[in-house]
Short mmCIF file of C-alpha atoms in Angstrom, two decimals:
data_model
loop_
_atom_site.label_atom_id
_atom_site.label_comp_id
_atom_site.label_asym_id
_atom_site.label_seq_id
_atom_site.Cartn_x
_atom_site.Cartn_y
_atom_site.Cartn_z
CA MET U 186 -45.18 33.23 -4.11
CA ILE U 187 -45.06 32.93 -7.64
CA HIS U 188 -43.40 29.82 -9.50
CA LEU U 189 -41.85 31.13 -12.70
CA ASP U 190 -40.31 27.48 -13.79
CA ARG U 191 -42.66 25.07 -14.54
CA ASP U 192 -40.05 22.50 -13.90
CA ARG U 193 -39.39 24.04 -10.31
CA GLY U 194 -40.98 21.12 -8.57
CA MET U 195 -39.15 18.35 -10.18
CA VAL U 196 -35.97 20.16 -10.14
CA GLU U 197 -36.12 20.96 -6.44
CA ALA U 198 -36.88 17.19 -6.01
CA ALA U 199 -34.12 16.13 -7.87
CA GLN U 200 -31.71 18.33 -6.36
CA HIS U 201 -32.78 16.81 -3.03
CA ASP U 202 -32.92 13.18 -4.41
CA PRO U 203 -31.07 12.50 -7.58
CA ALA U 204 -33.18 9.40 -8.20
CA ALA U 205 -36.01 11.94 -8.78
CA PHE U 206 -34.19 13.14 -11.66
CA ASP U 207 -36.01 10.28 -13.97
CA ALA U 208 -39.07 12.56 -14.23
CA LEU U 209 -36.93 15.58 -15.83
CA TYR U 210 -35.40 12.52 -18.15
CA ARG U 211 -38.75 11.19 -19.16
CA ARG U 212 -40.03 15.00 -19.67
CA TYR U 213 -37.12 15.87 -21.94
CA LEU U 214 -35.79 12.56 -23.60
CA ALA U 215 -37.50 13.10 -26.89
CA GLN U 216 -36.76 16.67 -27.30
CA VAL U 217 -33.06 16.48 -26.80
CA TYR U 218 -32.84 13.28 -28.85
CA SER U 219 -34.70 15.08 -31.77
CA LEU U 220 -32.38 18.10 -31.66
CA ALA U 221 -29.53 15.70 -31.56
CA TYR U 222 -30.89 13.65 -34.52
CA TYR U 223 -31.50 16.79 -36.58
CA GLU U 224 -28.13 18.25 -35.91
CA LEU U 225 -26.27 15.19 -36.21
CA GLY U 226 -28.17 12.90 -38.84
CA ASP U 227 -26.93 9.77 -37.21
CA HIS U 228 -29.02 7.37 -34.91
CA HIS U 229 -26.16 6.50 -32.91
CA ALA U 230 -24.49 9.89 -32.72
CA ALA U 231 -27.78 11.30 -31.33
CA GLU U 232 -28.20 8.40 -28.50
CA ASP U 233 -24.39 9.30 -27.69
CA ALA U 234 -25.33 12.79 -27.58
CA THR U 235 -28.35 12.46 -25.63
CA GLU U 236 -26.74 10.16 -22.93
CA ARG U 237 -23.83 12.64 -22.49
CA THR U 238 -26.48 15.55 -22.08
CA PHE U 239 -28.44 13.77 -19.38
CA LEU U 240 -25.73 12.25 -17.45
CA SER U 241 -23.92 15.71 -17.61
CA ALA U 242 -27.11 17.26 -16.34
CA LEU U 243 -27.47 15.12 -13.37
CA ALA U 244 -24.04 15.36 -12.23
CA ASN U 245 -24.25 19.10 -12.30
CA LEU U 246 -27.85 19.55 -11.12
CA ALA U 247 -26.83 21.00 -7.75
CA ARG U 248 -25.36 23.84 -9.49
CA PHE U 249 -28.28 25.05 -11.59
CA GLU U 250 -30.08 27.89 -10.50
CA GLU U 251 -33.33 28.99 -11.73
CA ARG U 252 -33.45 32.45 -13.33
CA ALA U 253 -36.88 32.57 -14.95
CA ARG U 254 -37.78 36.25 -15.34
CA PRO U 255 -41.64 37.34 -14.99
CA GLU U 256 -41.89 38.46 -18.32
CA ASP U 257 -41.10 34.69 -19.46
CA GLY U 258 -44.60 33.82 -18.56
CA ASP U 259 -46.03 30.85 -16.51
CA GLY U 260 -44.67 28.11 -19.23
CA ALA U 261 -41.26 29.36 -18.91
CA SER U 262 -38.62 26.88 -18.04
CA THR U 263 -35.04 27.86 -17.32
CA PHE U 264 -34.23 24.27 -16.60
CA LYS U 265 -35.09 23.49 -20.11
CA VAL U 266 -32.84 26.09 -21.28
CA TRP U 267 -30.15 25.05 -19.41
CA LEU U 268 -30.55 21.52 -20.44
CA PHE U 269 -30.42 22.36 -24.00
CA GLN U 270 -27.39 24.35 -23.58
CA ILE U 271 -25.73 21.21 -22.15
CA ALA U 272 -27.41 19.38 -25.23
CA ARG U 273 -25.75 21.91 -27.53
CA ASN U 274 -22.41 21.47 -26.08
CA ALA U 275 -22.64 17.65 -26.28
CA ILE U 276 -23.75 17.80 -29.73
CA ALA U 277 -21.03 19.71 -30.61
CA SER U 278 -18.53 17.53 -29.02
CA GLN U 279 -20.22 14.67 -30.72
CA ARG U 280 -19.80 16.26 -34.03
CA ARG U 281 -16.14 16.47 -33.80
CA THR U 282 -15.99 12.62 -33.57
CA THR U 283 -18.83 11.87 -36.07
CA ARG U 284 -19.36 13.06 -39.64
CA ARG U 285 -22.89 14.43 -40.25
CA THR U 286 -24.88 12.45 -42.48
CA ALA U 287 -28.05 14.30 -43.73
CA THR U 288 -29.76 11.16 -45.18
CA ALA U 289 -30.60 9.13 -42.23
CA PRO U 290 -33.31 11.61 -40.98
CA LEU U 291 -35.01 11.38 -44.31
CA GLU U 292 -36.07 7.75 -43.95
CA ALA U 293 -37.07 8.24 -40.47
CA ALA U 294 -39.19 11.12 -41.21
CA THR U 295 -41.12 9.47 -43.80
CA THR U 296 -42.62 6.61 -41.93
CA ALA U 297 -46.19 5.56 -42.96
CA VAL U 298 -48.49 8.54 -41.89
CA HIS U 299 -51.45 7.20 -43.91
CA PRO U 300 -50.65 3.36 -43.74
CA LEU U 301 -54.36 2.35 -45.16
CA ASP U 302 -54.03 4.74 -47.95
CA VAL U 303 -51.25 4.06 -50.02
CA GLU U 304 -51.44 7.17 -52.41
CA ARG U 305 -51.95 9.75 -49.65
CA ASP U 306 -48.96 8.06 -47.84
CA VAL U 307 -46.76 8.43 -50.66
CA VAL U 308 -47.62 12.09 -51.05
CA ALA U 309 -47.13 12.74 -47.18
CA ARG U 310 -43.82 10.94 -47.52
CA GLU U 311 -42.58 12.96 -50.41
CA GLU U 312 -43.64 16.31 -48.72
CA ALA U 313 -42.04 15.25 -45.34
CA ALA U 314 -38.58 14.48 -47.29
CA ALA U 315 -39.03 17.85 -49.25
CA ALA U 316 -39.37 19.95 -45.89
CA TRP U 317 -36.54 18.11 -44.21
CA GLN U 318 -34.23 18.46 -47.15
CA ALA U 319 -35.24 22.45 -47.40
CA VAL U 320 -34.40 22.52 -43.61
CA ASP U 321 -31.10 20.74 -44.09
CA ARG U 322 -29.83 22.70 -46.63
CA LEU U 323 -30.13 25.92 -44.45
CA PRO U 324 -27.09 27.26 -42.68
CA ALA U 325 -26.68 25.67 -39.23
CA ASP U 326 -27.77 28.74 -37.34
CA ARG U 327 -31.12 29.05 -39.04
CA ARG U 328 -31.35 25.16 -39.05
CA ARG U 329 -30.91 25.07 -35.43
CA ALA U 330 -33.27 27.97 -34.72
CA LEU U 331 -35.97 26.15 -36.91
CA VAL U 332 -35.64 22.80 -35.39
CA LEU U 333 -35.90 24.38 -31.86
CA ARG U 334 -39.13 26.34 -32.85
CA PHE U 335 -40.83 23.87 -34.65
CA VAL U 336 -39.78 20.57 -33.33
CA ASP U 337 -38.89 21.16 -29.70
CA GLU U 338 -41.59 23.97 -29.77
CA MET U 339 -39.61 26.47 -27.89
CA THR U 340 -40.34 29.95 -27.34
CA THR U 341 -38.15 32.83 -28.91
CA ALA U 342 -36.82 33.69 -25.43
CA GLU U 343 -35.85 29.92 -24.83
CA ILE U 344 -34.23 29.65 -28.03
CA ALA U 345 -32.22 32.94 -27.33
CA GLY U 346 -31.27 31.39 -23.99
CA VAL U 347 -29.94 28.24 -25.83
CA LEU U 348 -28.41 29.85 -28.72
CA GLY U 349 -26.77 32.59 -26.69
CA ARG U 350 -28.38 35.37 -28.79
CA SER U 351 -30.80 38.04 -28.32
CA GLU U 352 -34.48 37.55 -29.07
CA GLY U 353 -34.42 40.00 -31.95
CA ALA U 354 -31.48 38.08 -33.23
CA VAL U 355 -33.54 34.66 -33.11
CA ARG U 356 -36.48 36.49 -34.48
CA VAL U 357 -34.53 37.43 -37.88
CA LEU U 358 -32.90 34.15 -37.91
CA ILE U 359 -36.37 32.23 -37.97
CA HIS U 360 -37.90 34.66 -40.24
CA ARG U 361 -35.06 34.30 -42.82
CA GLY U 362 -34.79 30.75 -42.43
CA LEU U 363 -38.51 30.40 -43.40
CA ARG U 364 -38.05 32.49 -46.43
CA SER U 365 -35.20 30.33 -47.41
CA VAL U 366 -37.42 27.33 -46.74
CA ALA U 367 -40.39 28.96 -48.88
CA ARG U 368 -37.96 29.78 -51.86
CA ASP U 369 -36.81 26.16 -51.81
CA LEU U 370 -40.38 24.57 -51.81
CA THR U 371 -41.50 27.01 -54.44
CA GLY U 372 -38.83 26.02 -56.64
CA ARG U 373 -39.72 22.53 -56.45
CA GLY U 374 -43.22 23.85 -57.53
CA GLU U 375 -44.78 22.75 -54.20
CA GLY U 376 -45.59 26.01 -52.64
CA ARG U 377 -48.62 26.89 -54.60
CA GLY U 378 -50.30 23.44 -54.79
CA HIS U 379 -49.63 22.83 -51.01
CA GLY U 380 -50.83 26.09 -49.87
CA GLU U 381 -54.17 25.64 -51.68
CA ALA U 382 -54.24 22.10 -49.94
CA THR U 383 -53.42 23.40 -46.55
CA THR U 384 -55.84 26.19 -46.54
CA ARG U 385 -59.00 24.24 -48.02
CA MET R 62 -29.79 50.60 -44.89
CA THR R 63 -31.42 51.42 -41.78
CA ALA R 64 -34.93 51.49 -43.12
CA THR R 65 -34.32 48.19 -44.76
CA ARG R 66 -33.04 46.84 -41.33
CA ASP R 67 -36.36 48.03 -39.66
CA THR R 68 -38.37 46.40 -42.43
CA HIS R 69 -36.66 43.37 -41.75
CA ASP R 70 -37.12 43.41 -37.85
CA VAL R 71 -40.81 44.21 -38.35
CA GLU R 72 -41.24 41.22 -40.79
CA ALA R 73 -39.48 38.96 -38.23
CA LEU R 74 -41.61 40.48 -35.49
CA ILE R 75 -44.82 39.63 -37.62
CA THR R 76 -43.49 36.17 -38.32
CA ASP R 77 -42.80 35.60 -34.72
CA ARG R 78 -46.49 36.77 -33.63
CA TYR R 79 -47.79 34.33 -36.18
CA LEU R 80 -45.61 31.55 -35.12
CA GLU R 81 -46.78 31.86 -31.74
CA SER R 82 -50.42 31.72 -32.59
CA LEU R 83 -49.49 28.63 -34.90
CA LEU R 84 -47.58 26.64 -32.34
CA ALA R 85 -49.94 27.50 -29.60
CA THR R 86 -52.49 25.11 -31.01
CA ARG R 87 -51.74 21.44 -31.44
CA GLY R 88 -53.50 19.30 -34.15
CA ASP R 89 -54.41 21.14 -37.57
CA ALA R 90 -51.99 23.59 -38.36
CA THR R 91 -54.49 25.96 -40.49
CA ALA R 92 -56.88 25.59 -37.86
CA GLY R 93 -54.57 26.76 -35.12
CA ALA R 94 -53.54 29.73 -37.03
CA ALA R 95 -57.44 30.63 -38.09
CA ALA R 96 -58.14 30.42 -34.32
CA PHE R 97 -56.09 33.31 -33.40
CA GLY R 98 -57.22 35.44 -36.32
CA TRP R 99 -54.30 34.82 -38.49
CA GLU R 100 -55.13 34.13 -42.12
CA GLY R 101 -52.06 35.92 -43.87
CA GLY R 102 -52.48 39.69 -43.36
CA ASP R 103 -48.99 41.33 -43.59
CA LEU R 104 -47.07 38.19 -43.47
CA ASP R 105 -45.35 37.06 -46.57
CA ARG R 106 -47.53 34.26 -48.05
CA GLY R 107 -44.07 32.23 -48.72
CA VAL R 108 -43.20 32.39 -45.19
CA ARG R 109 -46.82 31.59 -44.05
CA LEU R 110 -46.87 28.23 -46.33
CA ALA R 111 -43.22 27.39 -45.15
CA SER R 112 -44.74 27.65 -41.50
CA LEU R 113 -47.42 25.50 -42.00
CA ARG R 114 -45.36 23.03 -43.99
CA LEU R 115 -42.78 22.80 -41.14
CA ARG R 116 -45.38 22.46 -38.42
CA ARG R 117 -46.95 19.62 -40.20
CA ASP R 118 -44.15 17.80 -41.69
CA LEU R 119 -41.20 18.24 -39.26
CA PRO R 120 -41.53 15.06 -37.00
CA ARG R 121 -40.11 14.67 -33.51
CA PHE R 122 -38.05 11.75 -33.12
CA HIS R 123 -37.88 9.33 -30.08
CA PRO R 124 -35.17 7.04 -29.16
CA SER R 125 -35.76 3.25 -29.03
CA PHE R 126 -37.34 2.24 -25.88
CA ARG R 127 -34.48 -0.13 -25.21
CA PHE R 128 -31.95 3.07 -25.25
CA GLU R 129 -34.34 4.78 -23.20
CA GLU R 130 -34.52 2.14 -20.68
CA ARG R 131 -30.88 1.57 -20.64
CA LEU R 132 -30.17 4.93 -20.13
CA ALA R 133 -32.59 5.45 -17.46
CA LEU R 134 -30.79 2.61 -15.70
CA ARG R 135 -27.64 4.30 -15.75
CA LEU R 136 -28.93 7.48 -14.58
CA ALA R 137 -30.48 5.64 -11.60
CA GLU R 138 -27.08 4.17 -10.75
CA ALA R 139 -25.28 7.31 -11.20
CA ALA R 140 -27.95 8.94 -8.93
CA ALA R 141 -27.55 5.95 -6.35
CA ALA R 142 -23.91 6.49 -6.60
CA MET R 143 -24.26 10.32 -5.69
CA HIS R 144 -26.59 9.64 -3.09
CA VAL R 145 -24.12 7.11 -1.29
CA ALA R 146 -21.29 9.62 -1.85
CA ARG R 147 -23.63 12.34 0.01
CA ALA R 148 -24.29 9.87 2.97
CA VAL R 149 -20.61 9.53 3.46
CA GLY R 150 -19.84 12.97 3.38
CA SER R 151 -17.98 13.61 0.21
CA GLU R 152 -20.08 16.36 -0.40
CA GLY R 153 -18.91 18.06 3.00
CA VAL R 154 -17.00 21.33 3.25
CA PRO R 155 -13.31 20.81 3.41
CA VAL R 156 -12.22 22.12 6.71
CA PRO R 157 -8.54 22.22 8.12
CA ILE R 158 -8.10 20.39 11.38
CA ARG R 159 -4.93 21.08 13.84
CA ARG R 160 -2.89 18.25 15.43
CA GLY R 161 -2.45 17.99 18.97
CA ARG R 162 -4.98 17.97 21.62
CA VAL R 163 -7.73 15.27 21.44
CA THR R 164 -10.28 18.11 22.50
CA ASP R 165 -9.34 20.25 19.60
CA LEU R 166 -11.54 18.12 17.41
CA ALA R 167 -14.61 19.59 19.21
CA ASP R 168 -13.77 22.85 17.06
CA LEU R 169 -15.37 21.02 14.10
CA VAL R 170 -18.58 20.45 15.82
CA ASP R 171 -21.01 22.49 17.42
CA LEU R 172 -20.65 21.81 20.87
CA SER R 173 -22.77 24.85 22.25
CA GLY R 174 -24.75 22.54 24.49
CA LEU R 175 -21.63 21.48 26.51
CA ALA R 176 -21.84 24.86 28.22
CA ASP R 177 -24.35 23.25 30.48
CA VAL R 178 -21.93 20.19 31.29
CA THR R 179 -18.57 21.87 32.03
CA GLY R 180 -20.02 25.34 33.30
CA PRO R 181 -18.65 28.51 32.37
CA SER R 182 -17.90 29.30 36.02
CA ASP R 183 -16.02 26.39 36.72
CA PRO R 184 -12.65 28.00 37.68
CA ASP R 185 -11.10 24.34 37.95
CA ALA R 186 -11.64 22.96 34.77
CA PRO R 187 -8.64 22.77 32.25
CA ALA R 188 -8.49 25.54 29.65
CA ALA R 189 -8.93 23.15 27.01
CA LEU R 190 -12.33 21.77 28.41
CA ARG R 191 -13.88 25.05 28.98
CA PRO R 192 -16.69 25.98 26.63
CA SER R 193 -14.73 28.91 25.28
CA ALA R 194 -11.81 26.42 24.29
CA PHE R 195 -14.62 24.40 22.24
CA ARG R 196 -15.79 27.77 20.48
CA GLY R 197 -12.34 29.08 19.80
CA ASP R 198 -13.01 32.09 21.88
CA ASP R 199 -9.66 32.14 23.53
CA ASP R 200 -7.72 33.25 20.50
CA GLY R 201 -9.40 34.98 17.90
CA GLY R 202 -12.74 33.10 18.01
CA ALA R 203 -13.66 30.56 15.28
CA GLU R 204 -11.78 32.14 12.54
CA GLY R 205 -8.63 32.01 14.87
CA ALA R 206 -9.54 28.26 15.64
CA LEU R 207 -9.63 27.44 12.00
CA ARG R 208 -6.43 29.09 11.27
CA ARG R 209 -4.71 27.02 13.67
CA HIS R 210 -5.42 23.90 11.96
CA ALA R 211 -2.97 22.21 9.38
CA ARG R 212 -4.54 19.10 7.85
CA PRO R 213 -7.47 19.38 5.44
CA ILE R 214 -10.25 16.94 5.92
CA LEU R 215 -13.45 16.27 4.58
CA ILE R 216 -16.35 16.87 7.37
CA GLY R 217 -18.99 14.17 7.02
CA GLY R 218 -21.08 12.04 9.39
CA ALA R 219 -18.29 9.75 10.31
CA VAL R 220 -15.88 12.37 11.45
CA ALA R 221 -18.30 14.75 13.11
CA SER R 222 -19.60 11.59 15.34
CA ALA R 223 -16.09 10.70 15.81
CA ALA R 224 -15.21 14.09 17.19
CA ILE R 225 -18.37 14.24 19.51
CA SER R 226 -17.05 10.76 21.20
CA ILE R 227 -13.66 11.96 21.67
CA ALA R 228 -14.74 15.25 23.24
CA GLY R 229 -17.47 13.30 25.27
CA ALA R 230 -14.85 10.76 26.55
CA ALA R 231 -12.33 13.69 27.40
CA ILE R 232 -15.08 15.42 29.27
CA VAL R 233 -16.16 12.29 31.13
CA ALA R 234 -12.50 11.41 31.96
CA TRP R 235 -12.02 14.98 33.42
CA ARG R 236 -15.10 14.74 35.46
CA ARG R 237 -14.27 11.48 36.87
CA SER R 238 -10.62 12.49 37.75
CA HIS R 239 -11.90 15.61 39.60
CA HIS R 240 -14.62 14.19 41.75
CA PRO R 241 -14.93 16.34 44.82
CA VAL R 242 -15.18 13.74 47.29
CA SER R 243 -13.65 10.50 46.45
CA PRO R 244 -13.36 7.73 49.01
CA MET R 245 -9.65 7.83 48.88
CA ALA R 246 -9.67 11.38 49.69
CA ARG R 247 -11.90 11.16 52.62
CA ALA R 248 -9.54 8.26 53.95
CA ALA R 249 -6.39 10.46 53.40
CA ARG R 250 -8.08 13.32 55.08
CA ALA R 251 -9.01 11.12 58.02
CA ALA R 252 -5.70 9.70 58.45
CA HIS R 253 -4.01 13.17 58.39
CA ALA R 254 -6.28 14.29 60.92
CA LEU R 255 -5.42 11.47 63.26
CA ARG R 256 -1.77 11.93 63.13
CA LEU R 257 -2.28 15.68 63.99
CA VAL R 258 -4.33 15.15 66.86
CA GLN R 259 -2.48 12.32 68.62
CA PRO R 260 0.71 14.19 69.82
CA ARG R 261 -1.37 16.75 71.00
CA GLN R 262 -3.47 14.55 73.06
CA ALA R 263 -0.32 12.64 74.04
CA GLY R 264 1.05 15.87 75.52
CA VAL R 265 -1.92 16.79 77.27
CA GLU R 266 -2.39 13.40 79.07
CA ARG R 267 1.54 13.28 79.45
CA PRO R 268 2.41 14.18 83.06
CA ASP R 269 5.05 16.88 83.79
#
């Protein structure tokens, strides 16, 4: 029997004994929280959305059905898609009560990367801030797709499942998002210099 | 228009393949891309550089340790509550129950083993205690038995064990009341036999 869902063992254990849900919680906490943080831009709001997500997932775990397909590959996880669908709803609900503030993640994203090299650390902070601002200026659907792709490292199929779109539509969203980010960074005069730096 | 759309789709597909290779290798982004033979090719240069930037500069956030442990504790409490709820049967299937005879509770549990106790060929057994009565065969099978019930309850460990206890008590009571040769029955038969014999013997011995 081929196990299509990489989380199948943990999901079945948690369905049998809810206490075993802790393993799934630890595995996906940072990813869910990251999505909430990028979407809401507020530490406390992201925590609230994360809490709602996992409590709801635990309460409804008995109803979860694995639906991974053979073409999804060995690393596919329908549980992950299901969890992020819950997260998306929790974030949308949280957004209705919390006004999005885009400045908070900038500070968090620019923590010391090179603490022993002040000059490099300043450059890294500026570049990280510029990247975040470029993403933050995108329309919501493109920003969400890029965050799921680059931060949560989801596949196109997984993102399609979370966003409720076709894989082709997600590919176009990501492509257009990247082109917008490229224009934004080039407009700041960073594109050429950074490209030369990164390809060295 | 269609050609433009196809061009966008092809570019999006190329970008997707590039990202697959880029994100497949953790660590240095350019090394990851180069390892899979992607040095640019047909991909738009701006898209490629933007991908490298986002791969490198977009951080993954982690909540505070205090929040992580507090939520873990809350989830553990919720899990324990679910475990307790399951143990007392709140996740059972609602099944209607009919009022009336005590033995009706036996419809709610599997009593197939009782056929050996009461015996399917025991004609003296009350209808309510025959195996068919437990299985609901008399009036439309199990579905018929369920249709007769009136009050919904949740089936859990407590109710099931109570049903078994009551059914068992009813069977034992019936078996005790229908004992084939009780001492009282033997005494009554003996007294009755003596009463029938004595007049006849007296008549025989009585001289005409």
